[in-house]
mmCIF file of C-alpha atoms in Angstrom:
data_model
loop_
_atom_site.group_PDB
_atom_site.id
_atom_site.type_symbol
_atom_site.label_atom_id
_atom_site.label_comp_id
_atom_site.label_asym_id
_atom_site.label_seq_id
_atom_site.Cartn_x
_atom_site.Cartn_y
_atom_site.Cartn_z
ATOM 1 C CA MET A 1 -10.743 -94.409 19.487
ATOM 2 C CA HIS A 2 -13.365 -94.389 16.744
ATOM 3 C CA SER A 3 -12.535 -94.293 13.067
ATOM 4 C CA ALA A 4 -14.755 -94.045 10.017
ATOM 5 C CA ARG A 5 -16.249 -97.149 8.461
ATOM 6 C CA LEU A 6 -15.134 -96.254 4.975
ATOM 7 C CA LEU A 7 -15.055 -97.938 1.585
ATOM 8 C CA LEU A 8 -12.751 -96.249 -0.922
ATOM 9 C CA ALA A 9 -12.454 -96.998 -4.626
ATOM 10 C CA SER A 10 -9.576 -95.152 -6.256
ATOM 11 C CA VAL A 11 -9.719 -95.272 -10.047
ATOM 12 C CA ASP A 12 -6.825 -94.700 -12.416
ATOM 13 C CA PHE A 13 -7.191 -91.019 -13.256
ATOM 14 C CA ALA A 14 -5.194 -91.381 -16.463
ATOM 15 C CA GLU A 15 -8.027 -93.479 -17.900
ATOM 16 C CA ILE A 16 -10.634 -90.926 -16.838
ATOM 17 C CA GLU A 17 -8.537 -88.021 -18.140
ATOM 18 C CA ALA A 18 -8.277 -89.665 -21.541
ATOM 19 C CA LEU A 19 -12.064 -89.942 -21.686
ATOM 20 C CA GLN A 20 -12.378 -86.285 -20.636
ATOM 21 C CA VAL A 21 -10.101 -85.124 -23.429
ATOM 22 C CA ALA A 22 -11.965 -87.303 -25.943
ATOM 23 C CA GLY A 23 -15.307 -85.924 -24.749
ATOM 24 C CA GLU A 24 -16.498 -89.447 -23.949
ATOM 25 C CA TRP A 25 -18.379 -88.442 -20.832
ATOM 26 C CA ASP A 26 -20.955 -91.246 -21.071
ATOM 27 C CA ARG A 27 -18.164 -93.825 -20.996
ATOM 28 C CA ALA A 28 -16.546 -92.078 -18.055
ATOM 29 C CA GLY A 29 -19.920 -92.061 -16.318
ATOM 30 C CA ASP A 30 -20.268 -95.784 -16.965
ATOM 31 C CA VAL A 31 -16.873 -96.401 -15.344
ATOM 32 C CA LEU A 32 -17.777 -94.426 -12.227
ATOM 33 C CA ALA A 33 -21.291 -95.853 -12.035
ATOM 34 C CA ASP A 34 -19.829 -99.354 -12.073
ATOM 35 C CA VAL A 35 -17.447 -98.379 -9.268
ATOM 36 C CA ALA A 36 -20.362 -96.944 -7.301
ATOM 37 C CA ARG A 37 -22.333 -100.153 -7.682
ATOM 38 C CA GLY A 38 -19.372 -102.066 -6.297
ATOM 39 C CA LEU A 39 -19.160 -99.796 -3.262
ATOM 40 C CA VAL A 40 -22.865 -100.171 -2.547
ATOM 41 C CA ALA A 41 -22.542 -103.944 -2.892
ATOM 42 C CA GLY A 42 -19.820 -103.715 -0.281
ATOM 43 C CA GLY A 43 -22.131 -101.906 2.129
ATOM 44 C CA ALA A 44 -21.754 -98.205 1.350
ATOM 45 C CA GLU A 45 -24.822 -96.198 2.384
ATOM 46 C CA LEU A 46 -23.720 -92.704 1.283
ATOM 47 C CA LEU A 47 -21.608 -91.845 -1.756
ATOM 48 C CA LEU A 48 -19.099 -89.085 -2.401
ATOM 49 C CA LEU A 49 -17.691 -88.476 -5.859
ATOM 50 C CA CYS A 50 -14.353 -87.001 -4.821
ATOM 51 C CA THR A 51 -13.834 -84.768 -7.824
ATOM 52 C CA ASN A 52 -15.525 -81.599 -8.985
ATOM 53 C CA THR A 53 -15.155 -82.115 -12.729
ATOM 54 C CA MET A 54 -16.641 -85.595 -12.751
ATOM 55 C CA HIS A 55 -19.830 -84.279 -11.182
ATOM 56 C CA LEU A 56 -20.647 -83.733 -14.849
ATOM 57 C CA VAL A 57 -21.742 -87.390 -14.670
ATOM 58 C CA ALA A 58 -23.147 -87.258 -11.115
ATOM 59 C CA ASP A 59 -26.702 -87.921 -12.303
ATOM 60 C CA GLN A 60 -25.499 -90.990 -14.203
ATOM 61 C CA VAL A 61 -23.748 -92.307 -11.088
ATOM 62 C CA GLN A 62 -26.729 -91.549 -8.845
ATOM 63 C CA ALA A 63 -29.086 -93.349 -11.206
ATOM 64 C CA ALA A 64 -26.981 -96.494 -10.888
ATOM 65 C CA VAL A 65 -27.325 -96.902 -7.119
ATOM 66 C CA PRO A 66 -30.109 -96.835 -4.512
ATOM 67 C CA VAL A 67 -28.192 -94.767 -1.926
ATOM 68 C CA PRO A 68 -27.785 -90.975 -1.894
ATOM 69 C CA LEU A 69 -24.868 -89.221 -3.562
ATOM 70 C CA LEU A 70 -23.853 -86.016 -1.783
ATOM 71 C CA HIS A 71 -23.337 -83.477 -4.580
ATOM 72 C CA VAL A 72 -20.326 -81.227 -4.069
ATOM 73 C CA ALA A 73 -21.956 -78.196 -5.708
ATOM 74 C CA ASP A 74 -24.977 -78.402 -3.382
ATOM 75 C CA VAL A 75 -22.669 -78.540 -0.375
ATOM 76 C CA THR A 76 -20.606 -75.627 -1.700
ATOM 77 C CA ALA A 77 -23.660 -73.506 -2.459
ATOM 78 C CA ALA A 78 -24.941 -74.050 1.076
ATOM 79 C CA ALA A 79 -21.608 -72.860 2.500
ATOM 80 C CA VAL A 80 -21.628 -69.803 0.242
ATOM 81 C CA ARG A 81 -25.150 -68.900 1.302
ATOM 82 C CA ARG A 82 -24.253 -69.295 4.993
ATOM 83 C CA GLU A 83 -21.566 -66.651 4.501
ATOM 84 C CA GLY A 84 -24.096 -64.255 2.995
ATOM 85 C CA VAL A 85 -22.307 -64.235 -0.356
ATOM 86 C CA ALA A 86 -24.430 -63.848 -3.485
ATOM 87 C CA THR A 87 -21.829 -63.686 -6.280
ATOM 88 C CA VAL A 88 -18.916 -66.112 -6.553
ATOM 89 C CA GLY A 89 -16.015 -66.593 -8.901
ATOM 90 C CA LEU A 90 -15.475 -70.184 -9.990
ATOM 91 C CA LEU A 91 -12.051 -71.724 -10.473
ATOM 92 C CA GLY A 92 -11.667 -75.268 -11.750
ATOM 93 C CA THR A 93 -10.795 -77.267 -14.804
ATOM 94 C CA ALA A 94 -11.873 -75.877 -18.151
ATOM 95 C CA PHE A 95 -14.667 -78.458 -18.139
ATOM 96 C CA THR A 96 -15.990 -77.128 -14.818
ATOM 97 C CA MET A 97 -15.619 -73.462 -15.710
ATOM 98 C CA GLU A 98 -16.905 -73.652 -19.282
ATOM 99 C CA GLN A 99 -19.656 -76.274 -19.214
ATOM 100 C CA ALA A 100 -23.001 -75.618 -17.575
ATOM 101 C CA PHE A 101 -23.303 -78.576 -15.189
ATOM 102 C CA TYR A 102 -21.542 -76.908 -12.247
ATOM 103 C CA ARG A 103 -22.561 -73.295 -12.786
ATOM 104 C CA ASP A 104 -26.190 -74.280 -13.262
ATOM 105 C CA ARG A 105 -26.143 -76.274 -10.041
ATOM 106 C CA LEU A 106 -24.771 -73.290 -8.103
ATOM 107 C CA GLU A 107 -27.150 -70.885 -9.813
ATOM 108 C CA GLY A 108 -30.028 -73.194 -8.916
ATOM 109 C CA HIS A 109 -29.316 -72.249 -5.306
ATOM 110 C CA GLY A 110 -29.746 -68.553 -6.123
ATOM 111 C CA LEU A 111 -26.097 -67.674 -6.660
ATOM 112 C CA ARG A 112 -24.531 -65.590 -9.417
ATOM 113 C CA VAL A 113 -21.447 -67.299 -10.853
ATOM 114 C CA LEU A 114 -18.545 -65.583 -12.603
ATOM 115 C CA VAL A 115 -15.766 -67.389 -14.448
ATOM 116 C CA PRO A 116 -12.375 -66.049 -15.555
ATOM 117 C CA ASP A 117 -11.841 -64.857 -19.110
ATOM 118 C CA ALA A 118 -10.564 -67.276 -21.737
ATOM 119 C CA GLU A 119 -6.861 -66.609 -21.146
ATOM 120 C CA ASP A 120 -7.204 -66.996 -17.393
ATOM 121 C CA ARG A 121 -9.303 -70.153 -17.776
ATOM 122 C CA ALA A 122 -6.588 -71.695 -19.920
ATOM 123 C CA GLU A 123 -3.914 -70.929 -17.333
ATOM 124 C CA VAL A 124 -5.989 -72.203 -14.401
ATOM 125 C CA HIS A 125 -6.647 -75.430 -16.324
ATOM 126 C CA ARG A 126 -2.995 -75.828 -17.379
ATOM 127 C CA VAL A 127 -1.736 -75.502 -13.823
ATOM 128 C CA ILE A 128 -4.178 -78.161 -12.620
ATOM 129 C CA TYR A 129 -3.282 -80.792 -15.212
ATOM 130 C CA ASP A 130 0.376 -80.018 -15.899
ATOM 131 C CA GLU A 131 1.405 -79.273 -12.318
ATOM 132 C CA LEU A 132 -0.984 -79.983 -9.461
ATOM 133 C CA CYS A 133 -2.176 -83.372 -10.722
ATOM 134 C CA ARG A 134 1.497 -84.337 -10.916
ATOM 135 C CA GLY A 135 2.318 -83.108 -7.401
ATOM 136 C CA VAL A 136 4.081 -79.950 -8.584
ATOM 137 C CA VAL A 137 3.374 -76.769 -6.605
ATOM 138 C CA ARG A 138 5.070 -73.651 -7.984
ATOM 139 C CA GLU A 139 5.172 -70.181 -6.469
ATOM 140 C CA GLU A 140 4.797 -68.658 -9.941
ATOM 141 C CA SER A 141 1.517 -70.521 -10.393
ATOM 142 C CA ARG A 142 0.308 -69.448 -6.967
ATOM 143 C CA GLN A 143 0.898 -65.845 -7.980
ATOM 144 C CA ALA A 144 -0.894 -66.416 -11.286
ATOM 145 C CA TYR A 145 -3.916 -67.749 -9.400
ATOM 146 C CA ARG A 146 -3.832 -64.770 -7.048
ATOM 147 C CA GLU A 147 -3.996 -62.490 -10.057
ATOM 148 C CA VAL A 148 -6.912 -64.439 -11.554
ATOM 149 C CA ILE A 149 -8.733 -64.190 -8.225
ATOM 150 C CA ALA A 150 -8.081 -60.445 -8.090
ATOM 151 C CA ARG A 151 -9.612 -60.009 -11.539
ATOM 152 C CA LEU A 152 -12.684 -62.010 -10.510
ATOM 153 C CA VAL A 153 -13.070 -59.803 -7.446
ATOM 154 C CA ALA A 154 -12.729 -56.702 -9.612
ATOM 155 C CA ALA A 155 -15.532 -58.112 -11.782
ATOM 156 C CA GLY A 156 -17.824 -58.406 -8.755
ATOM 157 C CA ALA A 157 -17.039 -61.726 -7.073
ATOM 158 C CA GLN A 158 -17.703 -61.597 -3.328
ATOM 159 C CA GLY A 159 -16.197 -65.052 -2.804
ATOM 160 C CA VAL A 160 -14.249 -67.632 -4.790
ATOM 161 C CA VAL A 161 -15.118 -71.303 -5.182
ATOM 162 C CA LEU A 162 -12.032 -73.501 -5.391
ATOM 163 C CA GLY A 163 -13.887 -75.875 -7.672
ATOM 164 C CA CYS A 164 -11.171 -78.471 -8.186
ATOM 165 C CA THR A 165 -9.760 -80.757 -5.523
ATOM 166 C CA GLU A 166 -6.153 -79.981 -6.496
ATOM 167 C CA ILE A 167 -6.502 -76.189 -6.252
ATOM 168 C CA GLU A 168 -6.457 -76.400 -2.466
ATOM 169 C CA LEU A 169 -2.830 -77.552 -2.765
ATOM 170 C CA LEU A 170 -1.953 -74.165 -4.251
ATOM 171 C CA VAL A 171 -4.116 -71.385 -2.822
ATOM 172 C CA GLY A 172 -6.226 -70.725 0.241
ATOM 173 C CA ALA A 173 -7.778 -67.974 2.294
ATOM 174 C CA THR A 174 -4.577 -65.929 2.538
ATOM 175 C CA ASP A 175 -4.362 -65.716 -1.256
ATOM 176 C CA SER A 176 -7.700 -63.985 -1.712
ATOM 177 C CA PRO A 177 -9.167 -60.644 -0.578
ATOM 178 C CA VAL A 178 -12.603 -62.303 -0.357
ATOM 179 C CA PRO A 179 -13.689 -65.594 1.250
ATOM 180 C CA VAL A 180 -12.674 -68.780 -0.528
ATOM 181 C CA PHE A 181 -14.761 -71.935 -0.494
ATOM 182 C CA PRO A 182 -12.547 -75.071 -0.528
ATOM 183 C CA THR A 183 -14.838 -77.663 -2.035
ATOM 184 C CA THR A 184 -12.820 -80.693 -0.928
ATOM 185 C CA ARG A 185 -12.950 -79.720 2.728
ATOM 186 C CA LEU A 186 -16.598 -78.639 2.520
ATOM 187 C CA HIS A 187 -17.573 -81.914 0.862
ATOM 188 C CA VAL A 188 -15.901 -84.036 3.542
ATOM 189 C CA GLU A 189 -17.319 -81.993 6.413
ATOM 190 C CA ALA A 190 -20.830 -82.216 4.971
ATOM 191 C CA ALA A 191 -20.488 -85.982 4.540
ATOM 192 C CA LEU A 192 -19.478 -86.296 8.174
ATOM 193 C CA ASP A 193 -22.474 -84.213 9.227
ATOM 194 C CA VAL A 194 -24.861 -86.356 7.195
ATOM 195 C CA ALA A 195 -23.387 -89.690 8.281
ATOM 196 C CA LEU A 196 -23.029 -88.806 11.959
ATOM 197 C CA ASP A 197 -26.449 -87.200 12.253
ATOM 198 C CA ARG A 198 -28.041 -90.315 10.779
ATOM 199 C CA ALA A 199 -26.034 -92.587 13.066
ATOM 200 C CA LEU A 200 -26.769 -90.572 16.198
ATOM 201 C CA ASP A 201 -30.482 -90.087 15.622
ATOM 202 C CA GLY A 202 -31.048 -93.751 14.918
ATOM 203 C CA THR A 203 -32.134 -93.253 11.323
ATOM 204 C CA PRO A 204 -31.665 -96.509 9.401
ATOM 205 C CA GLU A 205 -28.556 -95.933 7.351
ATOM 206 C CA THR A 206 -30.083 -97.550 4.282
ATOM 207 C CA ALA A 207 -32.851 -94.931 4.155
ATOM 208 C CA PRO A 208 -32.423 -91.775 2.066
ATOM 209 C CA ALA A 209 -30.873 -89.035 4.164
ATOM 210 C CA ALA A 210 -33.342 -86.248 4.864
ATOM 211 C CA ASP A 211 -30.561 -83.702 5.181
ATOM 212 C CA VAL A 212 -28.928 -84.439 1.842
ATOM 213 C CA ALA A 213 -29.684 -81.370 -0.235
ATOM 214 C CA PRO A 214 -32.127 -82.097 -3.049
ATOM 215 C CA ALA A 215 -31.151 -81.264 -6.577
ATOM 216 C CA PRO A 216 -32.279 -77.727 -7.426
ATOM 217 C CA GLU A 217 -34.803 -77.252 -10.171
ATOM 218 C CA ALA A 218 -33.222 -76.573 -13.517
ATOM 219 C CA PRO A 219 -33.127 -72.829 -14.283
ATOM 220 C CA PRO A 220 -35.316 -71.635 -17.156
ATOM 221 C CA SER A 221 -33.624 -72.031 -20.519
#
């Protein structure tokens, strides 16, 4: 009969998307940091940023609040390592695939990260924004993603990170010859583990969680 004690703040993605396109990441970070402060004021003791791309501003959000933020790339890297995979292909928005914030975080856990070539990145990104974000799931796009995954595997990927929440609407384990790592599901399961472990062992919920993965050291430049 139990249910989660959960505070949810759902922002208007159109406003965030406009800031993404304009490259105004600091402003987007300010928006999300302000939302995070509101959640903490309401009693939240652990934060999830339920988007892969906007982890570009995760440090900005974390700096705004005194409670831990569970980073999706840390959670994903831990799952990849548990499977014994060393090299992963990364699918996501162009921002996630092309900027360093996500790859560096994964690589900080000892992983090798491959991304699709420019043409494939453009198609993966287009499908996310033009279709999946609008609730459109097309078989032709599923096949296109399968082909992108196959090329990543041919390039050496031993697993594929589905590094965008919407991608899990389109492809899954049956669409890949190697393991896939669905970041949305992994993120939620890890949050449950952290929250329930702290509740069951009597740890004060306002204290930093010992089992929240620390940020990896930045790789040498």
